[in-house]
Short mmCIF file of C-alpha atoms in Angstrom, two decimals:
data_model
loop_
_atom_site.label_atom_id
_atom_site.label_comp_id
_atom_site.label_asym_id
_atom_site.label_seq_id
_atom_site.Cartn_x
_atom_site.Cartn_y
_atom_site.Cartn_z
CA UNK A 135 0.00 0.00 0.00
CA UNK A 136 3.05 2.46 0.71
CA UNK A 137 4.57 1.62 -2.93
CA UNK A 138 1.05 2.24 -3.96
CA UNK A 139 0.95 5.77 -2.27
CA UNK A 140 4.55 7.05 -3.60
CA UNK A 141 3.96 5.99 -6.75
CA UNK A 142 0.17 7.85 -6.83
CA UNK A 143 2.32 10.88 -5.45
CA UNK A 144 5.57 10.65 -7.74
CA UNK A 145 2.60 10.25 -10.70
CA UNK A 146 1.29 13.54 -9.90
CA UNK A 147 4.36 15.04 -9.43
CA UNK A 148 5.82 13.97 -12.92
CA UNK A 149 2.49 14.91 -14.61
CA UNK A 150 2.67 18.31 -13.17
CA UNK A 151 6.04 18.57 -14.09
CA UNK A 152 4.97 17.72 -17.85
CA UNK A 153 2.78 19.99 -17.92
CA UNK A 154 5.24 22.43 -16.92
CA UNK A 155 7.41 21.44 -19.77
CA UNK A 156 4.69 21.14 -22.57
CA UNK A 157 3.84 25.02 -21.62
CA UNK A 158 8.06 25.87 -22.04
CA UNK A 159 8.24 24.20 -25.32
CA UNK A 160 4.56 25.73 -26.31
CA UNK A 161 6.54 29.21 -25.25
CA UNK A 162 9.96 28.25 -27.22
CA UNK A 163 8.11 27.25 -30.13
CA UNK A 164 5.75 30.09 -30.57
CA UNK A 165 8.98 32.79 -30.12
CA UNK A 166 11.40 31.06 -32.53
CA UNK A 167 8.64 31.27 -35.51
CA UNK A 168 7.73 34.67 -34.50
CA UNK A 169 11.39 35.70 -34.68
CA UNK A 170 11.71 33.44 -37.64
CA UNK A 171 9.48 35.68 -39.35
CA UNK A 172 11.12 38.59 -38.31
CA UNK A 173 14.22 37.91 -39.36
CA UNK A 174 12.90 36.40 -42.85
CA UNK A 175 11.20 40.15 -43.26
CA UNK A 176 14.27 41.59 -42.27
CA UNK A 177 16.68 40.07 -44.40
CA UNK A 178 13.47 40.11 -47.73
CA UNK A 179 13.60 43.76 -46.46
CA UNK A 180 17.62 43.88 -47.15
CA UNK A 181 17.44 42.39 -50.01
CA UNK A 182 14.85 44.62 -51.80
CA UNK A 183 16.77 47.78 -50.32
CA UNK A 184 20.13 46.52 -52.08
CA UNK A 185 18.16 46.65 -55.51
CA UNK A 186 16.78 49.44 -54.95
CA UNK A 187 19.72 51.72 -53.55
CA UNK A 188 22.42 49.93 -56.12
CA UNK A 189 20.66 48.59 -59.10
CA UNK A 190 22.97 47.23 -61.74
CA UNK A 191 26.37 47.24 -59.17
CA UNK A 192 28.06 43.62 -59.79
CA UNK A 193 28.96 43.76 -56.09
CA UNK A 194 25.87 43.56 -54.82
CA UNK A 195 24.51 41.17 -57.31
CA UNK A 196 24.76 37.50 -55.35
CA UNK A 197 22.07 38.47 -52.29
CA UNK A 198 21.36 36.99 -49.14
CA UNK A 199 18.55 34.12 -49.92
CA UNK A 200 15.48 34.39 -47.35
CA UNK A 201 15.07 31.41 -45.73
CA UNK A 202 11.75 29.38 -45.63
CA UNK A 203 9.61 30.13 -42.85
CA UNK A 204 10.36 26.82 -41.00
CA UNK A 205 13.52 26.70 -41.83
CA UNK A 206 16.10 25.36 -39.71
CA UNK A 207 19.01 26.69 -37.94
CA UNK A 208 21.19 26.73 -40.59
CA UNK A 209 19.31 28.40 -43.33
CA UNK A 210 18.67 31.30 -41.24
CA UNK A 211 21.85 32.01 -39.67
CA UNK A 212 23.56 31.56 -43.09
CA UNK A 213 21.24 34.13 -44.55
CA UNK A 214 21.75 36.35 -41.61
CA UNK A 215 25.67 36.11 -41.84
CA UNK A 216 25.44 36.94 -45.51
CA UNK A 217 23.08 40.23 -45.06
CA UNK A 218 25.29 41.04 -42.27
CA UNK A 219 28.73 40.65 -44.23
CA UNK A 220 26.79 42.59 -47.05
CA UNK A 221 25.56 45.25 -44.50
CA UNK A 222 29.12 45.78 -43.67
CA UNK A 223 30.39 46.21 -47.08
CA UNK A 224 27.48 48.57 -47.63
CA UNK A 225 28.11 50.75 -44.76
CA UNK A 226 32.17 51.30 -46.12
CA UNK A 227 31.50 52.42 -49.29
CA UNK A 228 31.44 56.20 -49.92
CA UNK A 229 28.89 58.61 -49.86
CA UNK A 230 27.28 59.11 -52.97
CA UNK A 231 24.31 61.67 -54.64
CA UNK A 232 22.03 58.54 -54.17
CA UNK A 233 23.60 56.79 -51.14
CA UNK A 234 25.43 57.89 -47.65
CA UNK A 235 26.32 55.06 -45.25
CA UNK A 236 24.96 53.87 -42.58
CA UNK A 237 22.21 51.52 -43.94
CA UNK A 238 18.77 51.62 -42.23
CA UNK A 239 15.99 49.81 -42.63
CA UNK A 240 12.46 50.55 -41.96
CA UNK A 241 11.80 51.69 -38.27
CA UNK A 242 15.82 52.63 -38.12
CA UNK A 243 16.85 49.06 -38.03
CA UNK A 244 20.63 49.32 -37.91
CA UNK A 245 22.87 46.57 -38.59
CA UNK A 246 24.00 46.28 -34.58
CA UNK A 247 20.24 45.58 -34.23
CA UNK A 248 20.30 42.78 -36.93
CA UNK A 249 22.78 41.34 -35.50
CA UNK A 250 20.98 41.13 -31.81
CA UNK A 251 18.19 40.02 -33.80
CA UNK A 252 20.80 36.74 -35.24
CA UNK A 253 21.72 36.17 -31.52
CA UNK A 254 17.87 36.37 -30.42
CA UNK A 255 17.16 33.92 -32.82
CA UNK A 256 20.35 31.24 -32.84
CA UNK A 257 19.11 31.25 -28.89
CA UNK A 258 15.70 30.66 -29.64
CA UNK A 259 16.46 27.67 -31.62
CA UNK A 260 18.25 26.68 -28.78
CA UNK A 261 15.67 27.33 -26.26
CA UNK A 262 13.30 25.07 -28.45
CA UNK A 263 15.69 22.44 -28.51
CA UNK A 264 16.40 22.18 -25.40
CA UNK A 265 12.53 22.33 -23.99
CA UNK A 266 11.78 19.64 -26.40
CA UNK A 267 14.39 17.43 -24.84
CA UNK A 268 12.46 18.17 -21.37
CA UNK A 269 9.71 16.92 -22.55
CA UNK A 270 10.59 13.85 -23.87
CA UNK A 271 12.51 13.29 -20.76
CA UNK A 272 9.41 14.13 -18.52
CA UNK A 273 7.69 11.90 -20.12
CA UNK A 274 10.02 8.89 -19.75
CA UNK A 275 10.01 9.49 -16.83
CA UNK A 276 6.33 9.76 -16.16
CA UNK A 277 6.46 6.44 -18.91
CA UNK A 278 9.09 4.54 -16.22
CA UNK A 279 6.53 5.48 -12.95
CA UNK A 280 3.66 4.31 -15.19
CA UNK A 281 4.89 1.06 -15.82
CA UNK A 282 6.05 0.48 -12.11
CA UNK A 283 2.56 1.20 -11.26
CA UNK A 284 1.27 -1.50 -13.41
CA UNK A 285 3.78 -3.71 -12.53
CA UNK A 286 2.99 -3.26 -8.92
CA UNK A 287 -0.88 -3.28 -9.68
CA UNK A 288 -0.80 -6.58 -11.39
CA UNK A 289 1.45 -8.50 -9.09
CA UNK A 290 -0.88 -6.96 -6.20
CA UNK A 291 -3.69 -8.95 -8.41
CA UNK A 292 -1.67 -11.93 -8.33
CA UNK A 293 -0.96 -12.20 -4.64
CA UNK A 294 -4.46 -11.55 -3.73
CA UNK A 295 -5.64 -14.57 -6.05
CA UNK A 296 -2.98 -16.63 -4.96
CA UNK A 297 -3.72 -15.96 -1.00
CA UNK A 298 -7.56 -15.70 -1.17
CA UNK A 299 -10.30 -18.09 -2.50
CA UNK A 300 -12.32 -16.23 -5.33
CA UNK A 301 -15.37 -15.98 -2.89
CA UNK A 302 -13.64 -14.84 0.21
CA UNK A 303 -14.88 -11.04 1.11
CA UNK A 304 -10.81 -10.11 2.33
#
C-alpha cells in the first residue's frame, strides 16, 4: 500500500512537471517562428533595399537568400551572416548623390540591431531544442513510474488470487 501511495504521489508530481514542460516548449516554439518571421522580413527587407539603392552594381549582385519560414538553424543564420557581411560592405562604401552610409531599414533598423536580432534567434532555436528534450525526458520518466505502477498493480492482483479463494470477502 506504501509503494502504492509514492507511486500515486511521484505520478502527480511527474504529470505536473509535464505539464510544466509542454507550456516551455509551447513558449519556445511560438517565439522562434515569430522571430523566424522577423528575421525572414528583415533580411526580404535587405534584399529589396540593395536593388533598390544599387541597381545594376556587380557587387551587390549574389544576395542573401530568405530562408523558408520553417527553416532550420542553418538556413537562417547563413542568410543572416550573408546580409550582415553585405551590411558591412554597404556601410564602407562612400557617400554618394544617391547613397550615404549607414544603412537603415524601416523603423531605423541598424545593422547592430540585426545582429541582436541573429543572436535572439540562434538562442531561440536553442531554447526550443532544449525544452523539447524536457519533454521527452518528462515523459520517460512519467512512462518509467507508469509502468512500475502496473507492474505493482498486477502483481498486487496476483498475490491476492494466490492468497484468497475467489469468494472470500478479504
Amino acid at each position: 500500500i506504501d509503494d502504492f501511495g509514492d507511486l500515486r504521489a511521484g505520478l502527480d508530481t511527474a504529470k505536473t512537471l509535464l505539464q510544466t514542460r509542454l507550456n516551455d516548449w509551447e513558449s519556445a516554439r511560438v517565439t522562434l517562428e515569430q522571430t523566424r518571421r522577423t528575421a525572414g522580413d528583415r533580411i526580404a527587407e535587405f534584399n529589396r533595399r540593395i536593388r533598390a539603392d544599387f541597381p545594376n552594381n556587380a557587387a551587390f549582385s549574389r544576395l542573401p537568400t530568405v530562408p523558408n519560414r520553417t527553416g532550420g538553424r542553418d538556413s537562417f543564420l547563413d542568410a543572416m551572416d550573408d546580409t550582415l557581411d553585405l551590411w558591412a560592405r554597404v556601410n564602407a562604401l562612400p557617400p554618394s548623390p544617391l547613397f550615404t552610409a549607414p544603412l537603415l531599414l524601416m523603423g531605423g533598423l541598424t545593422r547592430a540591431q540585426f545582429l541582436t536580432l541573429r543572436t535572439t534567434l540562434d538562442a531561440a532555436f536553442t531554447t526550443r531544442g532544449t525544452t523539447e528534450r524536457g519533454v521527452s525526458q518528462q515523459r520517460l520518466t512519467r512512462n518509467t513510474l507508469q509502468t512500475r505502477a502496473r507492474d505493482l498493480m498486477v502483481t498486487y492482483r496476483l498475490k491476492i488470487e494466490a492468497l484468497y479463494p475467489p469468494e472470500s470477502p478479504q
